Amino acid sequence: MTLPAGNAIIAQSGGPTVVINASLAGVVEAIQESGLAGSIFGARHAVRGMLEGHLCDLGQLDQDSLNKIALTPGATLGSSRDKPDEDYCRKIFEQLSTRDIRYFFYIGGNDSADTCRIISEVSQDAGYELRAFHVPKTIDNDLVLNDHTPGFGSAAKFVACALMGDSLDNKALPGIKIDVIMGRHAGFLTAASALARTEHGTGPNLIYLPESIFDIDRFITDVDRVYSKEGRCMIAVSEGIHNSEGTSITQMLAEQLSGSVERDAHGNVQLSGSGALGDYLARLIRERLGSKLRVRADTFGYLQRSFADCVSASDRTEARESGRAAVQAALDGHTGASLTIRRISDHPYTVEYVPVPLQEVARKTKVMPASWIKDGCDVTEDFIEYAKPLVGPLPVIGSI
Amino acid sequence: MTLPAGNAIIAQSGGPTVVINASLAGVVEAIQESGLAGSIFGARHAVRGMLEGHLCDLGQLDQDSLNKIALTPGATLGSSRDKPDEDYCRKIFEQLSTRDIRYFFYIGGNDSADTCRIISEVSQDAGYELRAFHVPKTIDNDLVLNDHTPGFGSAAKFVACALMGDSLDNKALPGIKIDVIMGRHAGFLTAASALARTEHGTGPNLIYLPESIFDIDRFITDVDRVYSKEGRCMIAVSEGIHNSEGTSITQMLAEQLSGSVERDAHGNVQLSGSGALGDYLARLIRERLGSKLRVRADTFGYLQRSFADCVSASDRTEARESGRAAVQAALDGHTGASLTIRRISDHPYTVEYVPVPLQEVARKTKVMPASWIKDGCDVTEDFIEYAKPLVGPLPVIGSI
């Protein structure tokens, strides 16, 4: 087996996480150790930097720098929301071939896996040997064939710690509290709020996921039932909840407000970066259950994927290992692959990294299995058992 | 010197923090160690529990339970927003005297210090020896005579970690980002966002505090200047910002929206628990600087005072020590006092706890000194030096 000799390029795409830089460090150090490539380029702002030749040299980074970068939230190379079509990818290919780049490592979600696939195919058509690898990343945890994805565990830990503290606050000053959590199609992150439950009455009473239809009357009935019984109510709700026609509540609100909605290059309606959904639900509860009720809404927003002091140890380790595993796949002679994480044991919790063809992951979305959703407003113990090792130990608390 | 023999009661009031339970643990363990009182009662939901005789027994808590409680966010006894008048306090006094309670420890802000003062005076008028102590607590850091207050350091750490991560996210996907931070009259917590600044381009570019008049034209000019130069802009803004007439922007918005505003028992307009201010500022920027700009707003909300995994070590220690110091003040024969924290040295950072008469702290509000505010949209190095030891070490990061 002969590996093509040449250079490597690494890029980071989509919404950053607190561990995407750990994956970057993993790729860089594994190339350095193995001598897989000559130069190691980093592309600034993902495909855009690749298109415009805006690159930096990663080959000279020493272990100390890599370790610091691995601890840093955000995508240090810069990211992009561009969705390259075949023409865009052809131009990228020209840049890559000019620089004798033979290895491409792309850290991102399912759209990034697709970009990887297209660039790989364009190269193949041109008879140029380019080996493209996709390293998984997404707090949404929505990549198929993966038990879970790097970024999810830390975001889930943030959500669990937030719900734990917030519900203790709500216990001290009782009322109805809505917490809006990221997740367009997949409810894993919102479901992770259930990990905040302890014997001390913490965690959410109600959980609404984008996998279920959000029915407003049903929602009000649920809240009324819990509040009447408990004198307070904690609600975790995904930003992606939608009505029976599939229209997200946020999109509905944006259209009511301004007649138009903001969409990204992928055609997705902008959901994050606004408190509109939480405020709407709070208003709704006051209108329907009583204007004197203490109703508050918080939208966790970008802190979920970027907070600098809340990282799952296993998530950070796996993010780095995923990067290293992609380089190993290249060394093993794979001509291109998406690295996937498989759980091989629960006790002790153990995973392995398995390369699969890019098209098996590209553009596909995994959602919460129906068997993990309970009565449309909660999650099951099975989900909690699944998520626990990904999040790791949570703060120990007491109560009187 | 003879101390009155009898029982003690402890209560927690106002907005909870992540360390208010550490103060509770400090009071309880110091009474247990010293034998100051016979029974140690906890009042459920502050003055309300005292009024209704809704008490619990804290005397039997062992050290392990107290240590766990000290690590727990929220007010485990329950809190209240009631603002008792003299009549309310007289009824509380009847409950206290019936139970032979001679020591009252109230953990809270400047309103709680005032309640302490009134109950103390009512007892005095009745010729009943009650010794009332106020233990400081507030993330707003707005108690006079205190260098800082328990709760502030941890909330400030949360804000700094949030701004650090969020600005790295914004660096990866450039745009204009607004982060709304708690603080009605005092801007200390919003100012703490400046601690997120590092050599890696993190932290806020602009900081708006309630101590300065918020001028919309000036705000837009500031944002335009930074964005034009940097290609991105991070903005930390206090929820309490107000126009030149002293009306908060949030109140203005609430009146526009519904013609009415929600007020608490103290007459304060409800500021938290809504994304309205951030969304308004984001809309304003889009309208004035361009509808295609990537503008996002997050409101940190209740996470700032309750997040279960972000605590300043010195804050937690001082919260507990404040509670212990209040008991020591009682043992030293003080007939009533507010415990204050004084900084006696910067290098090494050292504090002492000084009892002062209740009326010197009650109902008074400290705000950011003008000398710590820079150009109406930033804070000075002096503020950062002041705040650093209160927050403690922040995550170490790197960049490429």
PDB file of N, CA and C in Angstrom, chain A residues 121-173:
ATOM      1  N   GLU A 121     -15.310  13.777  -4.778  1.00  0.00           N
ATOM      2  CA  GLU A 121     -15.768  13.312  -6.097  1.00  0.00           C
ATOM      3  C   GLU A 121     -15.207  14.164  -7.229  1.00  0.00           C
ATOM      4  N   VAL A 122     -15.160  15.489  -6.991  1.00  0.00           N
ATOM      5  CA  VAL A 122     -14.593  16.392  -8.000  1.00  0.00           C
ATOM      6  C   VAL A 122     -13.136  16.009  -8.279  1.00  0.00           C
ATOM      7  N   SER A 123     -12.392  15.708  -7.216  1.00  0.00           N
ATOM      8  CA  SER A 123     -10.981  15.322  -7.368  1.00  0.00           C
ATOM      9  C   SER A 123     -10.861  14.026  -8.160  1.00  0.00           C
ATOM     10  N   GLN A 124     -11.710  13.081  -7.792  1.00  0.00           N
ATOM     11  CA  GLN A 124     -11.699  11.777  -8.453  1.00  0.00           C
ATOM     12  C   GLN A 124     -11.941  11.941  -9.959  1.00  0.00           C
ATOM     13  N   ASP A 125     -12.947  12.772 -10.287  1.00  0.00           N
ATOM     14  CA  ASP A 125     -13.268  13.020 -11.699  1.00  0.00           C
ATOM     15  C   ASP A 125     -12.067  13.604 -12.440  1.00  0.00           C
ATOM     16  N   ALA A 126     -11.276  14.395 -11.700  1.00  0.00           N
ATOM     17  CA  ALA A 126     -10.113  15.035 -12.327  1.00  0.00           C
ATOM     18  C   ALA A 126      -8.898  14.110 -12.318  1.00  0.00           C
ATOM     19  N   GLY A 127      -9.062  12.912 -11.769  1.00  0.00           N
ATOM     20  CA  GLY A 127      -7.949  11.972 -11.705  1.00  0.00           C
ATOM     21  C   GLY A 127      -6.864  12.396 -10.732  1.00  0.00           C
ATOM     22  N   TYR A 128      -7.262  13.203  -9.732  1.00  0.00           N
ATOM     23  CA  TYR A 128      -6.300  13.703  -8.746  1.00  0.00           C
ATOM     24  C   TYR A 128      -6.532  12.967  -7.434  1.00  0.00           C
ATOM     25  N   GLU A 129      -5.492  12.398  -6.883  1.00  0.00           N
ATOM     26  CA  GLU A 129      -5.663  11.600  -5.676  1.00  0.00           C
ATOM     27  C   GLU A 129      -5.755  12.486  -4.428  1.00  0.00           C
ATOM     28  N   LEU A 130      -6.984  12.728  -3.963  1.00  0.00           N
ATOM     29  CA  LEU A 130      -7.208  13.503  -2.734  1.00  0.00           C
ATOM     30  C   LEU A 130      -7.972  12.621  -1.752  1.00  0.00           C
ATOM     31  N   ARG A 131      -7.507  12.548  -0.550  1.00  0.00           N
ATOM     32  CA  ARG A 131      -8.185  11.717   0.455  1.00  0.00           C
ATOM     33  C   ARG A 131      -8.869  12.630   1.481  1.00  0.00           C
ATOM     34  N   ALA A 132     -10.185  12.566   1.492  1.00  0.00           N
ATOM     35  CA  ALA A 132     -10.976  13.510   2.293  1.00  0.00           C
ATOM     36  C   ALA A 132     -11.604  12.803   3.490  1.00  0.00           C
ATOM     37  N   PHE A 133     -11.405  13.384   4.662  1.00  0.00           N
ATOM     38  CA  PHE A 133     -11.922  12.777   5.891  1.00  0.00           C
ATOM     39  C   PHE A 133     -12.797  13.766   6.657  1.00  0.00           C
ATOM     40  N   HIS A 134     -13.911  13.254   7.112  1.00  0.00           N
ATOM     41  CA  HIS A 134     -14.830  14.066   7.904  1.00  0.00           C
ATOM     42  C   HIS A 134     -14.713  13.670   9.372  1.00  0.00           C
ATOM     43  N   VAL A 135     -14.431  14.677  10.232  1.00  0.00           N
ATOM     44  CA  VAL A 135     -14.353  14.439  11.679  1.00  0.00           C
ATOM     45  C   VAL A 135     -15.637  14.992  12.299  1.00  0.00           C
ATOM     46  N   PRO A 136     -16.387  14.155  13.025  1.00  0.00           N
ATOM     47  CA  PRO A 136     -17.716  14.573  13.481  1.00  0.00           C
ATOM     48  C   PRO A 136     -17.673  15.674  14.533  1.00  0.00           C
ATOM     49  N   LYS A 137     -18.630  16.571  14.460  1.00  0.00           N
ATOM     50  CA  LYS A 137     -18.797  17.669  15.410  1.00  0.00           C
ATOM     51  C   LYS A 137     -20.226  18.156  15.360  1.00  0.00           C
ATOM     52  N   THR A 138     -20.934  18.147  16.437  1.00  0.00           N
ATOM     53  CA  THR A 138     -22.204  18.870  16.542  1.00  0.00           C
ATOM     54  C   THR A 138     -22.820  18.699  17.919  1.00  0.00           C
ATOM     55  N   ILE A 139     -23.220  19.814  18.511  1.00  0.00           N
ATOM     56  CA  ILE A 139     -23.914  19.743  19.804  1.00  0.00           C
ATOM     57  C   ILE A 139     -25.297  19.128  19.628  1.00  0.00           C
ATOM     58  N   ASP A 140     -25.797  19.110  18.381  1.00  0.00           N
ATOM     59  CA  ASP A 140     -27.138  18.563  18.135  1.00  0.00           C
ATOM     60  C   ASP A 140     -27.173  17.038  18.249  1.00  0.00           C
ATOM     61  N   ASN A 141     -25.998  16.409  18.142  1.00  0.00           N
ATOM     62  CA  ASN A 141     -25.907  14.950  18.291  1.00  0.00           C
ATOM     63  C   ASN A 141     -26.710  14.231  17.214  1.00  0.00           C
ATOM     64  N   ASP A 142     -26.757  14.808  16.020  1.00  0.00           N
ATOM     65  CA  ASP A 142     -27.704  14.301  15.020  1.00  0.00           C
ATOM     66  C   ASP A 142     -27.049  13.604  13.822  1.00  0.00           C
ATOM     67  N   LEU A 143     -25.812  13.116  13.987  1.00  0.00           N
ATOM     68  CA  LEU A 143     -25.174  12.398  12.881  1.00  0.00           C
ATOM     69  C   LEU A 143     -25.529  10.914  12.934  1.00  0.00           C
ATOM     70  N   VAL A 144     -25.966  10.377  11.812  1.00  0.00           N
ATOM     71  CA  VAL A 144     -26.307   8.953  11.769  1.00  0.00           C
ATOM     72  C   VAL A 144     -25.042   8.112  11.944  1.00  0.00           C
ATOM     73  N   LEU A 145     -25.232   6.878  12.329  1.00  0.00           N
ATOM     74  CA  LEU A 145     -24.170   5.884  12.521  1.00  0.00           C
ATOM     75  C   LEU A 145     -23.256   6.185  13.706  1.00  0.00           C
ATOM     76  N   ASN A 146     -23.460   7.344  14.351  1.00  0.00           N
ATOM     77  CA  ASN A 146     -22.689   7.688  15.542  1.00  0.00           C
ATOM     78  C   ASN A 146     -23.528   7.412  16.792  1.00  0.00           C
ATOM     79  N   ASP A 147     -22.907   6.805  17.806  1.00  0.00           N
ATOM     80  CA  ASP A 147     -23.603   6.684  19.091  1.00  0.00           C
ATOM     81  C   ASP A 147     -23.910   8.078  19.619  1.00  0.00           C
ATOM     82  N   HIS A 148     -22.951   8.979  19.416  1.00  0.00           N
ATOM     83  CA  HIS A 148     -23.097  10.379  19.806  1.00  0.00           C
ATOM     84  C   HIS A 148     -21.992  11.140  19.097  1.00  0.00           C
ATOM     85  N   THR A 149     -21.986  12.460  19.200  1.00  0.00           N
ATOM     86  CA  THR A 149     -20.995  13.240  18.464  1.00  0.00           C
ATOM     87  C   THR A 149     -20.230  14.176  19.394  1.00  0.00           C
ATOM     88  N   PRO A 150     -18.948  14.420  19.103  1.00  0.00           N
ATOM     89  CA  PRO A 150     -18.173  15.378  19.906  1.00  0.00           C
ATOM     90  C   PRO A 150     -18.859  16.744  19.920  1.00  0.00           C
ATOM     91  N   GLY A 151     -18.912  17.339  21.088  1.00  0.00           N
ATOM     92  CA  GLY A 151     -19.595  18.619  21.265  1.00  0.00           C
ATOM     93  C   GLY A 151     -20.893  18.435  22.033  1.00  0.00           C
ATOM     94  N   PHE A 152     -21.534  17.286  21.813  1.00  0.00           N
ATOM     95  CA  PHE A 152     -22.817  17.057  22.483  1.00  0.00           C
ATOM     96  C   PHE A 152     -22.650  16.925  23.998  1.00  0.00           C
ATOM     97  N   GLY A 153     -21.694  16.115  24.432  1.00  0.00           N
ATOM     98  CA  GLY A 153     -21.540  15.845  25.862  1.00  0.00           C
ATOM     99  C   GLY A 153     -21.336  17.119  26.679  1.00  0.00           C
ATOM    100  N   SER A 154     -20.519  18.034  26.161  1.00  0.00           N
ATOM    101  CA  SER A 154     -20.252  19.275  26.900  1.00  0.00           C
ATOM    102  C   SER A 154     -21.464  20.199  26.886  1.00  0.00           C
ATOM    103  N   ALA A 155     -22.120  20.307  25.743  1.00  0.00           N
ATOM    104  CA  ALA A 155     -23.328  21.140  25.675  1.00  0.00           C
ATOM    105  C   ALA A 155     -24.401  20.557  26.593  1.00  0.00           C
ATOM    106  N   ALA A 156     -24.489  19.219  26.616  1.00  0.00           N
ATOM    107  CA  ALA A 156     -25.469  18.555  27.485  1.00  0.00           C
ATOM    108  C   ALA A 156     -25.139  18.808  28.951  1.00  0.00           C
ATOM    109  N   LYS A 157     -23.841  18.839  29.270  1.00  0.00           N
ATOM    110  CA  LYS A 157     -23.438  19.142  30.642  1.00  0.00           C
ATOM    111  C   LYS A 157     -23.845  20.569  31.010  1.00  0.00           C
ATOM    112  N   PHE A 158     -23.645  21.493  30.078  1.00  0.00           N
ATOM    113  CA  PHE A 158     -24.063  22.878  30.327  1.00  0.00           C
ATOM    114  C   PHE A 158     -25.567  22.937  30.611  1.00  0.00           C
ATOM    115  N   VAL A 159     -26.337  22.272  29.766  1.00  0.00           N
ATOM    116  CA  VAL A 159     -27.800  22.289  29.928  1.00  0.00           C
ATOM    117  C   VAL A 159     -28.202  21.661  31.265  1.00  0.00           C
ATOM    118  N   ALA A 160     -27.564  20.550  31.624  1.00  0.00           N
ATOM    119  CA  ALA A 160     -27.901  19.880  32.888  1.00  0.00           C
ATOM    120  C   ALA A 160     -27.545  20.762  34.086  1.00  0.00           C
ATOM    121  N   CYS A 161     -26.357  21.382  34.060  1.00  0.00           N
ATOM    122  CA  CYS A 161     -25.949  22.265  35.165  1.00  0.00           C
ATOM    123  C   CYS A 161     -26.862  23.490  35.241  1.00  0.00           C
ATOM    124  N   ALA A 162     -27.268  23.981  34.084  1.00  0.00           N
ATOM    125  CA  ALA A 162     -28.156  25.147  34.051  1.00  0.00           C
ATOM    126  C   ALA A 162     -29.514  24.798  34.649  1.00  0.00           C
ATOM    127  N   LEU A 163     -30.068  23.662  34.238  1.00  0.00           N
ATOM    128  CA  LEU A 163     -31.384  23.263  34.756  1.00  0.00           C
ATOM    129  C   LEU A 163     -31.318  22.928  36.236  1.00  0.00           C
ATOM    130  N   MET A 164     -30.187  22.359  36.662  1.00  0.00           N
ATOM    131  CA  MET A 164     -30.043  22.038  38.078  1.00  0.00           C
ATOM    132  C   MET A 164     -30.096  23.320  38.906  1.00  0.00           C
ATOM    133  N   GLY A 165     -29.257  24.281  38.554  1.00  0.00           N
ATOM    134  CA  GLY A 165     -29.220  25.537  39.297  1.00  0.00           C
ATOM    135  C   GLY A 165     -30.513  26.322  39.160  1.00  0.00           C
ATOM    136  N   ASP A 166     -31.015  26.390  37.949  1.00  0.00           N
ATOM    137  CA  ASP A 166     -32.203  27.194  37.691  1.00  0.00           C
ATOM    138  C   ASP A 166     -33.420  26.640  38.425  1.00  0.00           C
ATOM    139  N   SER A 167     -33.504  25.320  38.523  1.00  0.00           N
ATOM    140  CA  SER A 167     -34.660  24.750  39.223  1.00  0.00           C
ATOM    141  C   SER A 167     -34.537  24.958  40.731  1.00  0.00           C
ATOM    142  N   LEU A 168     -33.300  25.036  41.242  1.00  0.00           N
ATOM    143  CA  LEU A 168     -33.124  25.359  42.662  1.00  0.00           C
ATOM    144  C   LEU A 168     -33.523  26.814  42.924  1.00  0.00           C
ATOM    145  N   ASP A 169     -33.231  27.671  41.968  1.00  0.00           N
ATOM    146  CA  ASP A 169     -33.646  29.072  42.058  1.00  0.00           C
ATOM    147  C   ASP A 169     -35.174  29.151  42.060  1.00  0.00           C
ATOM    148  N   ASN A 170     -35.781  28.371  41.187  1.00  0.00           N
ATOM    149  CA  ASN A 170     -37.241  28.358  41.068  1.00  0.00           C
ATOM    150  C   ASN A 170     -37.912  27.737  42.293  1.00  0.00           C
ATOM    151  N   LYS A 171     -37.200  26.823  42.936  1.00  0.00           N
ATOM    152  CA  LYS A 171     -37.723  26.225  44.169  1.00  0.00           C
ATOM    153  C   LYS A 171     -37.733  27.274  45.282  1.00  0.00           C
ATOM    154  N   ALA A 172     -36.714  28.141  45.273  1.00  0.00           N
ATOM    155  CA  ALA A 172     -36.617  29.183  46.308  1.00  0.00           C
ATOM    156  C   ALA A 172     -37.651  30.280  46.085  1.00  0.00           C
ATOM    157  N   LEU A 173     -37.870  30.633  44.833  1.00  0.00           N
ATOM    158  CA  LEU A 173     -38.864  31.658  44.479  1.00  0.00           C
ATOM    159  C   LEU A 173     -39.809  31.026  43.458  1.00  0.00           C
TER     160      LEU A 173
END
